Coordinates of C-alpha atoms in Angstrom, one line a residue:
Chain A
M97 CA 64.5 30.6 132.0
L98 CA 63.1 32.1 135.2
C99 CA 65.2 34.2 137.5
Q100 CA 66.6 32.0 140.3
E101 CA 66.1 34.7 142.9
C102 CA 62.4 35.7 142.5
Q103 CA 61.3 32.7 140.3
E104 CA 58.9 35.1 138.7
R105 CA 60.5 37.1 136.0
E106 CA 62.4 36.0 133.0
A107 CA 66.2 35.8 133.7
S108 CA 68.0 38.2 131.5
L109 CA 71.5 38.3 133.1
H110 CA 73.6 35.1 133.2
F111 CA 76.9 34.9 135.2
T112 CA 79.4 32.1 135.4
K113 CA 81.7 32.1 138.4
I114 CA 84.7 29.8 138.5
I115 CA 86.4 29.5 141.9
N116 CA 89.2 26.8 142.2
G117 CA 87.9 25.1 139.1
E118 CA 84.4 24.9 140.5
K119 CA 81.9 26.4 138.2
T120 CA 78.7 28.0 139.4
E121 CA 76.1 29.6 137.2
F122 CA 73.7 32.4 138.1
H123 CA 70.6 33.5 136.3
F124 CA 68.9 36.7 137.5
C125 CA 66.3 39.0 136.2
E126 CA 67.4 42.6 135.9
I127 CA 65.7 43.7 139.1
C128 CA 67.1 41.0 141.3
A129 CA 70.5 41.4 139.7
K130 CA 70.4 45.1 140.6
D131 CA 69.4 44.2 144.2
K132 CA 72.2 41.7 144.3
G133 CA 74.5 44.3 142.9
E134 CA 73.7 46.7 145.6
N135 CA 74.5 44.1 148.2
L136 CA 77.8 43.2 146.6
S137 CA 80.0 46.1 147.8
G138 CA 82.3 47.6 145.1
G139 CA 80.5 45.7 142.3
N140 CA 80.5 48.8 140.3
N141 CA 84.1 49.7 141.1
F142 CA 85.3 46.4 139.8
S143 CA 85.2 47.3 136.1
I144 CA 86.8 50.7 136.3
H145 CA 89.6 49.6 138.5
K146 CA 90.1 46.4 136.6
L147 CA 90.3 48.4 133.4
L148 CA 92.6 50.9 135.0
S149 CA 94.9 48.3 136.4
G150 CA 95.3 47.0 132.9
L151 CA 96.5 50.4 131.8
L152 CA 98.9 50.8 134.8
D153 CA 100.3 47.4 134.2
T154 CA 101.1 48.1 130.6
G155 CA 103.1 51.1 131.9
Q156 CA 105.2 48.8 134.0
A157 CA 105.5 46.2 131.3
L158 CA 106.7 48.8 128.8
S159 CA 109.3 50.3 131.0
S160 CA 110.6 46.9 132.1
Q161 CA 110.8 45.9 128.5
K162 CA 113.0 48.8 127.7
S163 CA 115.4 48.4 130.5
G164 CA 115.1 44.7 130.9
R165 CA 116.4 43.6 127.6
K166 CA 119.7 42.4 128.9
T167 CA 118.6 41.0 132.3
Q168 CA 115.6 38.8 132.6
Q169 CA 115.4 39.3 136.3
P170 CA 112.4 41.2 137.6
K171 CA 113.2 44.6 138.9
P172 CA 112.6 45.1 142.6
D173 CA 109.2 46.6 143.3
I174 CA 109.0 50.2 144.5
R175 CA 107.4 50.8 147.9
C176 CA 105.8 53.9 149.4
E177 CA 107.7 54.4 152.6
T178 CA 104.8 56.1 154.3
C179 CA 102.0 53.7 153.8
G180 CA 103.7 50.6 152.5
M181 CA 101.9 50.4 149.2
T182 CA 104.0 48.8 146.5
Y183 CA 103.8 49.8 142.9
K184 CA 102.7 46.3 142.0
K185 CA 99.8 46.5 144.4
F186 CA 99.0 49.9 142.9
T187 CA 98.8 48.5 139.5
E188 CA 96.5 45.7 140.8
I189 CA 94.0 47.8 142.6
G190 CA 94.4 51.0 140.5
R191 CA 94.5 53.2 143.6
F192 CA 97.2 55.0 145.6
G193 CA 97.5 54.3 149.3
C194 CA 98.3 57.8 150.5
A195 CA 99.5 61.2 149.2
D196 CA 103.1 60.2 149.5
C197 CA 102.7 57.4 147.0
Y198 CA 102.8 60.1 144.4
T199 CA 106.3 61.0 145.5
H200 CA 107.6 57.5 145.8
F201 CA 106.1 56.3 142.5
D202 CA 106.9 59.6 140.7
A203 CA 109.4 58.1 138.3
K204 CA 106.7 55.8 136.8
L205 CA 103.7 58.2 136.8
D206 CA 104.2 60.4 133.8
P207 CA 103.3 57.7 131.2
V208 CA 100.4 56.6 133.4
F209 CA 98.9 60.0 133.7
R210 CA 99.6 60.7 130.0
R211 CA 97.6 57.7 129.1
I212 CA 94.7 58.5 131.5
H213 CA 94.6 62.3 131.0
G214 CA 94.9 62.8 127.3
G215 CA 98.6 63.4 127.3
N216 CA 98.7 65.7 130.3
T217 CA 100.9 65.2 133.3
V218 CA 100.9 68.6 135.1
H219 CA 98.2 70.3 137.0
A220 CA 96.8 73.5 135.6
G221 CA 93.9 74.2 137.9
K222 CA 93.1 75.6 141.3
I223 CA 95.8 76.1 144.0
P224 CA 94.5 76.0 147.5
K225 CA 94.6 79.4 149.2
R226 CA 96.5 78.6 152.4
K227 CA 98.9 76.1 150.9
G228 CA 99.2 78.2 147.8
E229 CA 100.6 81.0 149.8
D230 CA 103.5 78.9 151.0
M231 CA 103.9 77.7 147.5
H232 CA 104.6 81.2 146.3
V233 CA 107.2 81.6 149.0
Y234 CA 108.8 78.2 148.1
R235 CA 108.9 79.2 144.5
E236 CA 110.5 82.5 145.4
I237 CA 113.1 80.7 147.5
E238 CA 113.9 78.4 144.6
N239 CA 114.3 81.4 142.3
L240 CA 116.6 83.2 144.7
K241 CA 118.7 80.2 145.1
T242 CA 119.3 80.0 141.4
E243 CA 120.1 83.6 141.4
M244 CA 122.5 83.3 144.2
Q245 CA 124.4 80.5 142.4
K246 CA 124.7 82.7 139.4
Q247 CA 126.0 85.6 141.5
I248 CA 128.6 83.3 143.1
A249 CA 129.7 82.0 139.7
E250 CA 130.1 85.6 138.5
E251 CA 131.9 86.5 141.8
E252 CA 129.4 89.1 142.8
F253 CA 129.8 88.1 146.4
E254 CA 128.2 91.1 148.0
Q255 CA 125.0 90.6 146.0
A256 CA 125.1 86.9 146.7
A257 CA 125.2 87.7 150.4
E258 CA 122.2 89.9 150.1
T259 CA 120.3 87.2 148.2
R260 CA 121.3 84.7 150.9
D261 CA 119.8 86.9 153.6
K262 CA 116.6 87.3 151.6
I263 CA 116.4 83.5 151.3
R264 CA 116.9 83.1 155.1
G265 CA 114.3 85.7 155.8
L266 CA 111.7 83.8 153.7
E267 CA 112.7 80.5 155.2
D268 CA 112.3 81.9 158.7
S269 CA 108.9 83.3 157.8
L270 CA 107.9 79.8 156.7
K271 CA 109.3 78.2 159.8
K272 CA 107.5 80.7 162.0
K273 CA 104.2 80.0 160.2
G274 CA 104.8 76.2 160.6
G275 CA 105.4 76.9 164.3
D276 CA 102.2 78.9 164.7
A277 CA 100.1 76.3 163.0
S278 CA 101.2 73.4 165.2
Chain B
M590 CA 51.1 59.5 154.7
T591 CA 49.6 61.3 151.8
L592 CA 51.6 61.4 148.6
K593 CA 51.8 65.1 148.8
S594 CA 53.4 65.2 152.2
F595 CA 55.7 62.3 151.2
M596 CA 56.7 64.3 148.1
N597 CA 57.6 67.3 150.2
D598 CA 60.1 65.3 152.1
A599 CA 61.3 63.3 149.1
I600 CA 62.1 66.0 146.6
S601 CA 65.5 67.7 146.4
P602 CA 65.8 70.9 144.5
W603 CA 67.6 69.2 141.7
M604 CA 64.5 67.2 140.9
K605 CA 62.3 70.3 140.4
N606 CA 62.7 70.9 136.7
E607 CA 64.0 74.4 137.1
G608 CA 67.0 76.3 135.8
P609 CA 68.2 77.0 132.3
E610 CA 67.4 74.4 129.6
A611 CA 65.5 72.3 132.1
D612 CA 63.5 70.7 129.4
I613 CA 66.5 68.8 128.2
V614 CA 69.1 69.1 131.0
I615 CA 67.7 67.4 134.1
S616 CA 70.5 68.2 136.4
S617 CA 74.1 69.5 136.6
R618 CA 76.6 68.1 139.1
I619 CA 80.0 69.1 140.3
R620 CA 82.3 66.9 142.4
L621 CA 85.6 67.8 143.9
A622 CA 87.8 65.1 145.4
R623 CA 90.0 66.2 148.3
N624 CA 92.3 64.3 150.7
L625 CA 94.4 65.0 153.7
G626 CA 98.1 64.8 153.3
S627 CA 98.7 63.3 156.7
V628 CA 96.4 60.3 156.7
P629 CA 96.4 57.3 154.3
F630 CA 93.5 57.2 151.8
P631 CA 90.3 55.5 153.0
I632 CA 91.2 52.3 151.0
I633 CA 94.0 51.5 153.4
A634 CA 93.5 53.8 156.4
S635 CA 92.7 52.2 159.8
G636 CA 89.3 52.5 161.4
E637 CA 90.9 54.8 164.0
Q638 CA 92.3 57.1 161.3
L639 CA 89.0 57.3 159.5
K640 CA 87.2 58.0 162.7
G641 CA 89.6 60.8 163.4
I642 CA 88.5 62.4 160.1
T643 CA 84.7 62.0 160.6
N644 CA 85.2 63.4 164.2
Q645 CA 87.0 66.5 162.8
V646 CA 84.2 67.1 160.3
E647 CA 81.6 66.7 163.0
K648 CA 83.5 69.1 165.2
N649 CA 83.9 71.8 162.6
F650 CA 80.9 72.0 160.3
P651 CA 77.4 70.8 161.4
G652 CA 75.2 73.6 162.6
S653 CA 77.3 76.3 161.0
S654 CA 76.2 77.7 157.7
K655 CA 77.3 79.6 154.6
E656 CA 75.1 82.0 152.9
K657 CA 75.0 79.9 149.7
F658 CA 73.7 76.7 151.1
G659 CA 72.3 77.2 154.6
K660 CA 72.9 75.2 157.7
L661 CA 74.9 72.0 157.4
S662 CA 73.9 68.7 159.1
F663 CA 76.1 65.7 159.7
L664 CA 75.0 62.1 159.3
Q665 CA 77.1 59.1 160.3
M666 CA 76.3 56.4 157.8
S667 CA 76.3 53.8 160.5
D668 CA 73.5 55.6 162.3
L669 CA 71.1 55.2 159.4
N670 CA 69.1 52.1 158.6
D671 CA 69.4 50.4 155.2
N672 CA 66.5 52.1 153.7
E673 CA 67.5 55.5 154.8
K674 CA 70.9 54.9 153.3
R675 CA 69.3 53.7 150.1
I676 CA 67.2 56.8 149.9
L677 CA 70.3 59.0 150.1
V678 CA 71.7 57.0 147.2
E679 CA 68.5 57.3 145.2
K680 CA 68.6 61.1 145.7
H681 CA 72.2 61.0 144.4
L682 CA 73.4 62.6 147.6
V683 CA 75.8 59.8 148.5
S684 CA 77.3 57.0 146.4
P685 CA 76.4 53.3 146.7
N686 CA 80.0 52.8 147.9
L687 CA 79.4 54.9 150.9
M688 CA 76.2 53.0 151.7
N689 CA 77.9 49.7 151.5
K690 CA 80.9 50.5 153.7
S691 CA 79.2 52.6 156.3
E692 CA 81.6 52.2 159.3
N693 CA 83.4 55.5 159.9
R694 CA 81.7 57.0 156.9
A695 CA 79.6 60.1 157.0
V696 CA 78.0 62.8 155.0
L697 CA 77.6 66.5 155.5
L698 CA 74.4 67.8 153.9
S699 CA 73.2 71.3 153.3
E700 CA 69.7 72.3 154.2
N701 CA 68.5 72.5 150.7
E702 CA 70.4 69.3 149.7
S703 CA 72.2 71.0 146.8
L704 CA 75.5 70.4 148.6
S705 CA 76.8 67.1 150.1
V706 CA 80.2 66.2 151.3
M707 CA 80.9 62.5 151.5
V708 CA 83.5 61.7 154.1
N709 CA 85.8 58.7 153.6
E710 CA 84.4 57.5 150.4
E711 CA 87.2 56.6 147.9
D712 CA 88.8 59.9 148.9
H713 CA 88.7 61.6 152.4
F714 CA 86.3 64.2 151.1
R715 CA 84.1 64.4 148.1
I716 CA 82.4 67.7 147.8
Q717 CA 79.3 67.5 145.6
C718 CA 76.9 70.1 144.3
L719 CA 73.8 69.1 142.4
F720 CA 71.5 71.6 140.6
S721 CA 68.5 71.4 138.5
G722 CA 68.9 72.3 134.8
F723 CA 72.0 73.4 133.1
Q724 CA 74.0 75.2 135.9
L725 CA 77.5 73.9 135.8
E726 CA 79.2 77.2 136.6
E727 CA 76.9 77.8 139.6
G728 CA 77.7 74.3 140.8
L729 CA 81.4 74.9 140.5
A730 CA 81.1 78.2 142.4
Y731 CA 79.2 76.5 145.3
A732 CA 81.7 73.6 145.4
N733 CA 84.5 76.1 145.5
V734 CA 83.0 77.9 148.5
M735 CA 82.9 74.6 150.4
D736 CA 86.3 73.7 149.2
D737 CA 87.8 76.9 150.5
W738 CA 86.0 76.6 153.8
M739 CA 87.2 73.1 154.3
E740 CA 90.7 74.1 153.4
E741 CA 90.7 76.6 156.3
K742 CA 90.3 73.6 158.6
F743 CA 92.2 70.8 156.9
D744 CA 95.6 70.4 155.2
F745 CA 94.7 69.1 151.8
A746 CA 97.1 66.8 149.9
F747 CA 98.3 69.1 147.2
D748 CA 101.3 69.0 145.0
E749 CA 102.5 71.9 142.8
R750 CA 103.0 69.6 139.8
R751 CA 100.2 67.1 140.2
G752 CA 97.6 69.2 141.9
Y753 CA 95.1 67.7 144.3
L754 CA 96.2 64.2 145.1
T755 CA 93.5 61.6 145.0
S756 CA 93.2 57.9 145.6
C757 CA 92.4 57.0 142.0
P758 CA 94.8 58.3 139.4
T759 CA 91.8 59.2 137.2
N760 CA 90.9 62.1 139.6
V761 CA 94.3 63.7 140.2
G762 CA 94.8 67.3 139.4
T763 CA 91.6 69.2 139.8
G764 CA 89.8 66.3 141.4
L765 CA 86.8 67.7 139.4
R766 CA 84.1 65.6 137.8
S767 CA 81.5 67.8 136.2
S768 CA 78.5 66.1 134.7
V769 CA 75.1 66.8 133.3
M770 CA 72.1 64.4 133.1
M771 CA 70.3 64.9 129.8
H772 CA 66.9 63.6 128.5
L773 CA 67.5 62.8 124.8
P774 CA 64.4 60.8 123.6
A775 CA 64.2 62.3 120.1
L776 CA 67.9 61.6 119.4
V777 CA 67.3 58.1 120.5
M778 CA 64.0 57.7 118.5
T779 CA 65.6 59.1 115.3
K780 CA 68.6 56.8 115.9
Q781 CA 71.0 59.8 115.8
L782 CA 72.5 59.4 119.2
N783 CA 74.6 56.3 118.3
R784 CA 76.4 58.4 115.7
I785 CA 77.0 61.3 118.1
L786 CA 78.3 59.4 121.1
P787 CA 81.6 58.2 119.7
A788 CA 82.4 61.8 118.7
I789 CA 81.8 62.9 122.3
N790 CA 84.1 60.2 123.6
Q791 CA 86.8 61.5 121.3
L792 CA 86.6 64.9 122.9
G793 CA 87.6 63.5 126.3
L794 CA 84.1 63.3 127.6
V795 CA 82.2 60.2 128.8
V796 CA 78.6 59.3 128.2
R797 CA 76.9 56.9 130.6
G798 CA 73.5 55.7 131.7
I799 CA 72.1 57.3 134.8
Y800 CA 73.4 54.7 137.2
G801 CA 76.9 55.3 136.1
E802 CA 79.4 53.3 134.4
G803 CA 78.2 50.3 132.3
S804 CA 74.5 51.0 133.1
E805 CA 71.9 51.2 130.5
A806 CA 70.4 54.6 129.6
L807 CA 67.1 54.0 131.2
G808 CA 64.4 56.5 130.2
N809 CA 66.6 58.0 127.6
L810 CA 68.6 59.7 130.3
Y811 CA 72.3 60.1 129.7
Q812 CA 75.0 61.4 131.9
I813 CA 77.8 63.3 130.2
S814 CA 81.0 64.1 132.1
N815 CA 84.6 65.1 131.8
Q816 CA 87.1 62.2 131.8
T817 CA 90.4 64.0 132.3
T818 CA 91.2 66.0 135.4
L819 CA 94.8 66.8 134.8
G820 CA 96.2 69.5 132.5
A821 CA 93.2 71.8 132.3
S822 CA 91.7 74.4 134.7
E823 CA 88.4 73.8 136.4
Q824 CA 86.9 76.6 134.3
D825 CA 88.1 75.1 131.1
I826 CA 86.9 71.6 131.9
V827 CA 83.4 73.0 132.6
K828 CA 83.5 75.2 129.5
D829 CA 84.3 72.2 127.3
L830 CA 81.5 70.2 128.8
R831 CA 79.1 73.1 128.4
S832 CA 80.0 73.6 124.8
V833 CA 79.3 69.9 123.9
V834 CA 76.1 69.8 126.0
S835 CA 74.9 73.0 124.3
Q836 CA 75.3 71.3 120.9
L837 CA 73.5 68.2 122.1
I838 CA 70.6 70.4 123.2
E839 CA 70.4 71.9 119.8
H840 CA 70.5 68.5 118.1
E841 CA 67.8 67.1 120.4
R842 CA 65.6 70.1 119.7
A843 CA 66.1 69.7 116.0
A844 CA 65.3 66.0 116.3
R845 CA 62.0 66.8 118.1
E846 CA 61.0 69.2 115.4
Q847 CA 61.9 66.5 112.8
L848 CA 59.7 64.0 114.6
W849 CA 56.8 66.5 114.8
N850 CA 57.1 67.4 111.1
Q851 CA 57.5 63.9 109.7
S852 CA 55.5 61.6 112.0
Q853 CA 53.2 63.7 114.2
N854 CA 50.4 61.1 114.4
K855 CA 52.7 58.2 115.2
L856 CA 54.5 60.3 117.8
E857 CA 51.3 61.5 119.5
D858 CA 50.0 58.0 119.5
R859 CA 53.1 56.7 121.2
L860 CA 53.2 59.4 123.8
F861 CA 49.5 59.2 124.7
R862 CA 49.7 55.4 124.9
S863 CA 52.4 55.7 127.5
Y864 CA 50.4 58.3 129.3
G865 CA 47.5 55.9 129.3
I866 CA 49.5 53.0 130.5
L867 CA 51.0 55.0 133.4
S868 CA 47.5 56.2 134.3
Y869 CA 45.9 52.8 134.5
S870 CA 48.4 49.9 134.9
R871 CA 48.5 47.8 138.1
S872 CA 52.1 46.5 137.9
M873 CA 55.1 48.0 136.3
E874 CA 58.8 47.2 136.3
S875 CA 61.2 50.1 136.7
K876 CA 62.6 49.8 133.2
E877 CA 59.1 50.2 131.6
A878 CA 58.2 53.0 134.1
M879 CA 61.3 54.9 133.0
Q880 CA 60.5 54.5 129.3
R881 CA 56.9 55.5 129.7
L882 CA 57.8 58.5 131.9
S883 CA 60.3 59.5 129.3
D884 CA 57.5 59.5 126.7
V885 CA 55.2 61.5 128.9
R886 CA 57.9 64.0 129.6
L887 CA 58.6 64.4 125.9
G888 CA 54.9 64.9 125.4
I889 CA 54.9 67.6 128.0
D890 CA 58.0 69.3 126.6
M891 CA 56.6 69.3 123.1
G892 CA 53.2 70.7 124.2
I893 CA 51.5 67.5 123.2
I894 CA 50.5 66.4 126.8
E895 CA 49.2 69.5 128.6
D896 CA 47.8 68.6 132.0
V897 CA 51.0 67.3 133.6
K898 CA 53.9 69.1 135.1
G899 CA 57.4 68.6 133.6
S900 CA 58.8 67.7 136.9
I901 CA 57.0 64.4 136.9
L902 CA 59.9 62.5 135.2
N903 CA 62.5 63.9 137.6
E904 CA 60.4 63.1 140.6
L905 CA 59.2 59.7 139.7
M906 CA 62.5 58.4 138.4
V907 CA 63.7 58.9 142.0
M908 CA 60.6 58.0 143.9
T909 CA 59.9 54.8 142.1
Q910 CA 63.3 53.4 143.2
P911 CA 63.2 50.6 145.7
G912 CA 64.2 52.7 148.7
F913 CA 61.6 55.3 148.2
L914 CA 58.9 52.8 147.3
Q915 CA 59.6 51.0 150.6
Q916 CA 59.7 54.2 152.6
Y917 CA 56.3 55.3 151.1
A918 CA 54.9 51.8 151.8
G919 CA 56.3 51.8 155.3
E920 CA 57.5 48.2 154.9
S921 CA 60.0 46.2 153.0
L922 CA 58.8 44.9 149.7
K923 CA 59.5 42.0 147.4
P924 CA 60.3 42.8 143.8
E925 CA 56.8 41.8 142.7
Q926 CA 55.2 44.0 145.3
R927 CA 57.4 46.8 144.3
D928 CA 56.2 46.6 140.7
Q929 CA 52.6 46.9 142.1
R930 CA 53.5 49.8 144.4
R931 CA 55.4 51.5 141.6
A932 CA 52.3 51.4 139.4
S933 CA 50.1 52.7 142.1
L934 CA 52.5 55.5 143.1
I935 CA 52.6 56.7 139.5
R936 CA 48.8 56.5 139.2
E937 CA 48.5 58.5 142.4
R938 CA 51.0 61.0 141.3
L939 CA 49.1 61.6 138.0
K940 CA 45.8 61.8 139.9
L941 CA 47.3 64.4 142.2
E942 CA 48.1 66.4 139.1
E943 CA 44.4 66.3 138.1
Q944 CA 43.3 67.4 141.5
E945 CA 45.6 70.4 141.4
E946 CA 44.1 71.2 138.0
D947 CA 40.6 71.1 139.5
H948 CA 41.7 73.3 142.4
D949 CA 43.2 75.8 140.0
G950 CA 40.1 75.7 137.9
G951 CA 37.8 76.1 140.9
G952 CA 39.7 79.2 142.0
E953 CA 40.6 77.9 145.4

């Protein structure tokens, strides 16, 4: 069969498209198919995100299976408050809408990441310099807060007050930096 | 335009057949995906928001330079015509995705074309470094310089636990895709590659044809890259890829030796036939061209074909793509015409090689 596009080369790729029950067949040679492919935006993305959405969907199905044994009602969808992306949409397109989706969908993400990243869920690589600096301070504040709780529990109030001042100092320095940046 | 002057414009450093193990590793590529925390990802961002990002990039980077990659220039995709966009894709400087959706999309390019930053592709920024030969660590070092520079100007979406936040969950963490393009004809001829590929997949690496996912390995070229981006450091990801690629290089070398020892005549016949066909044919489809060029390249690497430079495969696999063919022809071409132009471009390129030989011999 000849390629329907160039009518010159042998057709080696055959597609069937069904839209609303209407069937259309396409027969292209490799070259014309590639040309077509370049004109069809996202043609290449289709397969990876389609595949991925299958993976993400399984994650949802599994979790709802566990919790949904008693009630058959579908659980309400989670929505990212920042960009409006829903978890359902995320599983369909295989992509987050914004950075905050990671926070809003967090409860569901560990199994997803585990599946995609060979069992891993936590970053072990580079920390950006500027943001990383703050991150050290945040980490320090968290540590000091834990320490302060411990000191209060042990009724070491004087030391707890010192720790509290340290925390305030660090928080102030962060605030000041935030103020400078804006 | 003469082929020589055309080639001067067409060839990016990564096509030059230089660098370590360049007889088997064609190129090494590092990509870092980065996003802003304050703007939705390109898939749902408004035109206005995307424009804000390209404006910021245009304001901060073009014209300035870093020691490593020279001056940067900024191209708005919508300012380019279709063929110019296609050429950027064929040079692997931007993705087909960026070419197709060009409104509010841009690319920042280094003078030597070893660095490109796609703006508003799937992620806000995709920093990419492309080197000839086996140079993954160098690529990573370059990409990190750009990453740090950009971080001075932009607040990247970064989470302590998840790392760099990306649009697609397959990139989260390091945002790093490291990949090498390898020429593995002897492993294909000796039918060993099919046994090796599943093992590579089990190690968390992916093997693909040169046009990415799902594409056929034209010209015995295979792209091997890391699949996971979360849970390992950038250095470890690159190290793992390096170790597997090093082993593949050894296997390919051994297979070449095996071919030479066991079927020298048959091998020489095949490689010279391909050379002959490339030198004289009048029409050639891209698939055949890639296969024949692969044969000639193998002949050069094994010292069987002596008068041709090793860079011929790297150059011609790019220059015989539709965009380049049309650019060289100066007009748009139908597929049939492209096959003819492809054949004549290859003939010219081989002839150029002969002329250079003559010049060298004549002591000019």
